[in-house]
């Protein structure tokens, strides 16, 4: 799989893609360090689904706040343990989303983050 990713990123760089959006699929999220390394190596501005990618050196992320999602799961588990039937509980979707931007990475790959995007970010790493 790694060999295929190296080839894919070389092709993306050769094709001069403007940016890359990494989905929340298990395939893409299972290799956060490799994705971060390859996008940095080829200077491809990339947005990831989870903050952990930015913490690992990625450019930016936008997605559900995982801590809030886990908290909601814990509340559900508590309700079930207290006797509520899972079938009676409503389906929930994430309500807290966060955008994190890493300016160190932006500078390293020569990407200028628009001021309007920086203003909307929940956190900017400088």
PDB file of C-alpha atoms in Angstrom:
ATOM      1  CA  UNK A   1       0.000   0.000   0.000  1.00  0.00           C
ATOM      2  CA  UNK A   2       2.805   2.456   0.836  1.00  0.00           C
ATOM      3  CA  UNK A   3       4.360   2.000  -2.581  1.00  0.00           C
ATOM      4  CA  UNK A   4       1.044   2.874  -4.218  1.00  0.00           C
ATOM      5  CA  UNK A   5       0.716   5.993  -2.080  1.00  0.00           C
ATOM      6  CA  UNK A   6       4.207   7.153  -3.062  1.00  0.00           C
ATOM      7  CA  UNK A   7       3.291   6.696  -6.735  1.00  0.00           C
ATOM      8  CA  UNK A   8      -0.027   8.462  -6.286  1.00  0.00           C
ATOM      9  CA  UNK A   9       1.548  11.481  -4.635  1.00  0.00           C
ATOM     10  CA  UNK A  10       4.256  11.662  -7.290  1.00  0.00           C
ATOM     11  CA  UNK A  11       1.493  11.734  -9.897  1.00  0.00           C
ATOM     12  CA  UNK A  12      -0.426  14.417  -7.984  1.00  0.00           C
ATOM     13  CA  UNK A  13       2.714  16.562  -7.873  1.00  0.00           C
ATOM     14  CA  UNK A  14       3.423  15.957 -11.546  1.00  0.00           C
ATOM     15  CA  UNK A  15      -0.138  16.960 -12.425  1.00  0.00           C
ATOM     16  CA  UNK A  16       0.321  20.073 -10.255  1.00  0.00           C
ATOM     17  CA  UNK A  17      -2.890  19.648  -8.280  1.00  0.00           C
ATOM     18  CA  UNK A  18      -3.986  22.788  -6.468  1.00  0.00           C
ATOM     19  CA  UNK A  19      -5.032  21.057  -3.250  1.00  0.00           C
ATOM     20  CA  UNK A  20      -6.063  17.744  -1.721  1.00  0.00           C
ATOM     21  CA  UNK A  21      -9.011  16.840   0.502  1.00  0.00           C
ATOM     22  CA  UNK A  22      -8.455  13.704   2.585  1.00  0.00           C
ATOM     23  CA  UNK A  23     -11.704  11.960   3.507  1.00  0.00           C
ATOM     24  CA  UNK A  24     -12.613  10.434   6.826  1.00  0.00           C
ATOM     25  CA  UNK A  25     -12.403   6.915   5.404  1.00  0.00           C
ATOM     26  CA  UNK A  26     -10.442   4.391   7.458  1.00  0.00           C
ATOM     27  CA  UNK A  27      -7.932   3.930   4.613  1.00  0.00           C
ATOM     28  CA  UNK A  28      -7.001   7.607   4.633  1.00  0.00           C
ATOM     29  CA  UNK A  29      -6.993   8.029   8.393  1.00  0.00           C
ATOM     30  CA  UNK A  30      -4.996   4.857   9.079  1.00  0.00           C
ATOM     31  CA  UNK A  31      -1.774   6.418   7.771  1.00  0.00           C
ATOM     32  CA  UNK A  32      -1.756   9.985   9.147  1.00  0.00           C
ATOM     33  CA  UNK A  33       2.024  10.364   9.333  1.00  0.00           C
ATOM     34  CA  UNK A  34       2.584   8.985   5.830  1.00  0.00           C
ATOM     35  CA  UNK A  35      -0.026  11.340   4.360  1.00  0.00           C
ATOM     36  CA  UNK A  36       1.462  14.313   6.198  1.00  0.00           C
ATOM     37  CA  UNK A  37       4.981  13.438   5.033  1.00  0.00           C
ATOM     38  CA  UNK A  38       3.931  12.936   1.417  1.00  0.00           C
ATOM     39  CA  UNK A  39       1.850  16.100   1.199  1.00  0.00           C
ATOM     40  CA  UNK A  40       4.713  18.114   2.720  1.00  0.00           C
ATOM     41  CA  UNK A  41       7.304  16.493   0.435  1.00  0.00           C
ATOM     42  CA  UNK A  42       5.282  17.447  -2.638  1.00  0.00           C
ATOM     43  CA  UNK A  43       4.067  20.800  -1.195  1.00  0.00           C
ATOM     44  CA  UNK A  44       0.404  19.938  -1.734  1.00  0.00           C
ATOM     45  CA  UNK A  45      -1.966  22.012   0.409  1.00  0.00           C
ATOM     46  CA  UNK A  46      -4.137  19.440   2.155  1.00  0.00           C
ATOM     47  CA  UNK A  47      -7.155  19.519   4.420  1.00  0.00           C
ATOM     48  CA  UNK A  48      -7.734  16.553   6.708  1.00  0.00           C
ATOM     49  CA  UNK A  49     -10.843  15.359   8.550  1.00  0.00           C
ATOM     50  CA  UNK A  50      -9.261  15.235  12.008  1.00  0.00           C
ATOM     51  CA  UNK A  51      -7.202  17.567  14.102  1.00  0.00           C
ATOM     52  CA  UNK A  52      -4.702  14.770  14.807  1.00  0.00           C
ATOM     53  CA  UNK A  53      -3.397  15.152  11.246  1.00  0.00           C
ATOM     54  CA  UNK A  54      -2.576  18.808  11.898  1.00  0.00           C
ATOM     55  CA  UNK A  55      -0.965  17.895  15.212  1.00  0.00           C
ATOM     56  CA  UNK A  56       1.168  15.434  13.217  1.00  0.00           C
ATOM     57  CA  UNK A  57       2.280  18.208  10.828  1.00  0.00           C
ATOM     58  CA  UNK A  58      -0.587  18.584   8.352  1.00  0.00           C
ATOM     59  CA  UNK A  59      -1.718  21.932   6.963  1.00  0.00           C
ATOM     60  CA  UNK A  60      -5.324  22.104   8.137  1.00  0.00           C
ATOM     61  CA  UNK A  61      -8.286  20.101   9.313  1.00  0.00           C
ATOM     62  CA  UNK A  62     -12.002  20.572   9.416  1.00  0.00           C
ATOM     63  CA  UNK A  63     -14.235  18.012  11.033  1.00  0.00           C
ATOM     64  CA  UNK A  64     -16.201  16.902  14.022  1.00  0.00           C
ATOM     65  CA  UNK A  65     -14.664  17.564  17.403  1.00  0.00           C
ATOM     66  CA  UNK A  66     -13.812  13.994  18.393  1.00  0.00           C
ATOM     67  CA  UNK A  67     -13.781  14.719  22.127  1.00  0.00           C
ATOM     68  CA  UNK A  68     -17.368  15.940  21.897  1.00  0.00           C
ATOM     69  CA  UNK A  69     -18.308  12.904  19.815  1.00  0.00           C
ATOM     70  CA  UNK A  70     -16.820  10.570  22.424  1.00  0.00           C
ATOM     71  CA  UNK A  71     -18.625  12.492  25.166  1.00  0.00           C
ATOM     72  CA  UNK A  72     -21.929  11.966  23.341  1.00  0.00           C
ATOM     73  CA  UNK A  73     -21.165   8.248  23.046  1.00  0.00           C
ATOM     74  CA  UNK A  74     -20.536   8.097  26.788  1.00  0.00           C
ATOM     75  CA  UNK A  75     -23.859   9.795  27.508  1.00  0.00           C
ATOM     76  CA  UNK A  76     -25.596   7.216  25.310  1.00  0.00           C
ATOM     77  CA  UNK A  77     -23.795   4.353  27.037  1.00  0.00           C
ATOM     78  CA  UNK A  78     -24.907   5.748  30.395  1.00  0.00           C
ATOM     79  CA  UNK A  79     -28.518   5.971  29.252  1.00  0.00           C
ATOM     80  CA  UNK A  80     -28.429   2.371  28.025  1.00  0.00           C
ATOM     81  CA  UNK A  81     -26.820   1.156  31.264  1.00  0.00           C
ATOM     82  CA  UNK A  82     -29.637   2.888  33.161  1.00  0.00           C
ATOM     83  CA  UNK A  83     -32.175   0.823  31.235  1.00  0.00           C
ATOM     84  CA  UNK A  84     -33.154   2.831  28.165  1.00  0.00           C
ATOM     85  CA  UNK A  85     -33.573   0.778  25.009  1.00  0.00           C
ATOM     86  CA  UNK A  86     -31.095   1.637  22.259  1.00  0.00           C
ATOM     87  CA  UNK A  87     -33.896   1.521  19.678  1.00  0.00           C
ATOM     88  CA  UNK A  88     -35.691   4.308  21.563  1.00  0.00           C
ATOM     89  CA  UNK A  89     -32.718   6.673  21.502  1.00  0.00           C
ATOM     90  CA  UNK A  90     -32.532   9.244  18.706  1.00  0.00           C
ATOM     91  CA  UNK A  91     -29.744   9.132  16.155  1.00  0.00           C
ATOM     92  CA  UNK A  92     -27.324  11.970  16.816  1.00  0.00           C
ATOM     93  CA  UNK A  93     -24.946  13.766  14.523  1.00  0.00           C
ATOM     94  CA  UNK A  94     -21.967  15.799  15.576  1.00  0.00           C
ATOM     95  CA  UNK A  95     -22.820  19.344  16.497  1.00  0.00           C
ATOM     96  CA  UNK A  96     -19.343  20.666  17.253  1.00  0.00           C
ATOM     97  CA  UNK A  97     -16.926  21.070  14.386  1.00  0.00           C
ATOM     98  CA  UNK A  98     -13.480  22.586  14.443  1.00  0.00           C
ATOM     99  CA  UNK A  99     -11.055  24.052  11.946  1.00  0.00           C
ATOM    100  CA  UNK A 100      -7.359  24.007  12.801  1.00  0.00           C
ATOM    101  CA  UNK A 101      -4.691  25.615  10.610  1.00  0.00           C
ATOM    102  CA  UNK A 102      -0.949  25.119  10.928  1.00  0.00           C
ATOM    103  CA  UNK A 103       0.813  28.270   9.677  1.00  0.00           C
ATOM    104  CA  UNK A 104       4.248  26.668  10.108  1.00  0.00           C
ATOM    105  CA  UNK A 105       3.306  24.103   7.492  1.00  0.00           C
ATOM    106  CA  UNK A 106       1.728  26.736   5.245  1.00  0.00           C
ATOM    107  CA  UNK A 107       4.971  28.713   5.264  1.00  0.00           C
ATOM    108  CA  UNK A 108       7.074  25.586   4.696  1.00  0.00           C
ATOM    109  CA  UNK A 109       5.147  24.622   1.542  1.00  0.00           C
ATOM    110  CA  UNK A 110       4.765  28.184   0.280  1.00  0.00           C
ATOM    111  CA  UNK A 111       0.999  28.373   0.782  1.00  0.00           C
ATOM    112  CA  UNK A 112      -0.664  31.622   1.773  1.00  0.00           C
ATOM    113  CA  UNK A 113      -3.730  31.026   3.924  1.00  0.00           C
ATOM    114  CA  UNK A 114      -6.391  33.631   3.130  1.00  0.00           C
ATOM    115  CA  UNK A 115      -7.121  36.012   5.995  1.00  0.00           C
ATOM    116  CA  UNK A 116     -10.822  35.148   5.789  1.00  0.00           C
ATOM    117  CA  UNK A 117     -10.009  31.487   6.449  1.00  0.00           C
ATOM    118  CA  UNK A 118      -7.685  32.350   9.333  1.00  0.00           C
ATOM    119  CA  UNK A 119     -10.456  34.438  10.881  1.00  0.00           C
ATOM    120  CA  UNK A 120     -12.820  31.463  10.840  1.00  0.00           C
ATOM    121  CA  UNK A 121     -10.353  28.962  12.290  1.00  0.00           C
ATOM    122  CA  UNK A 122     -10.943  27.658  15.797  1.00  0.00           C
ATOM    123  CA  UNK A 123      -7.199  27.402  16.294  1.00  0.00           C
ATOM    124  CA  UNK A 124      -4.169  28.644  14.387  1.00  0.00           C
ATOM    125  CA  UNK A 125      -0.811  27.026  15.111  1.00  0.00           C
ATOM    126  CA  UNK A 126       2.007  29.517  14.584  1.00  0.00           C
TER     127      UNK A 126
END
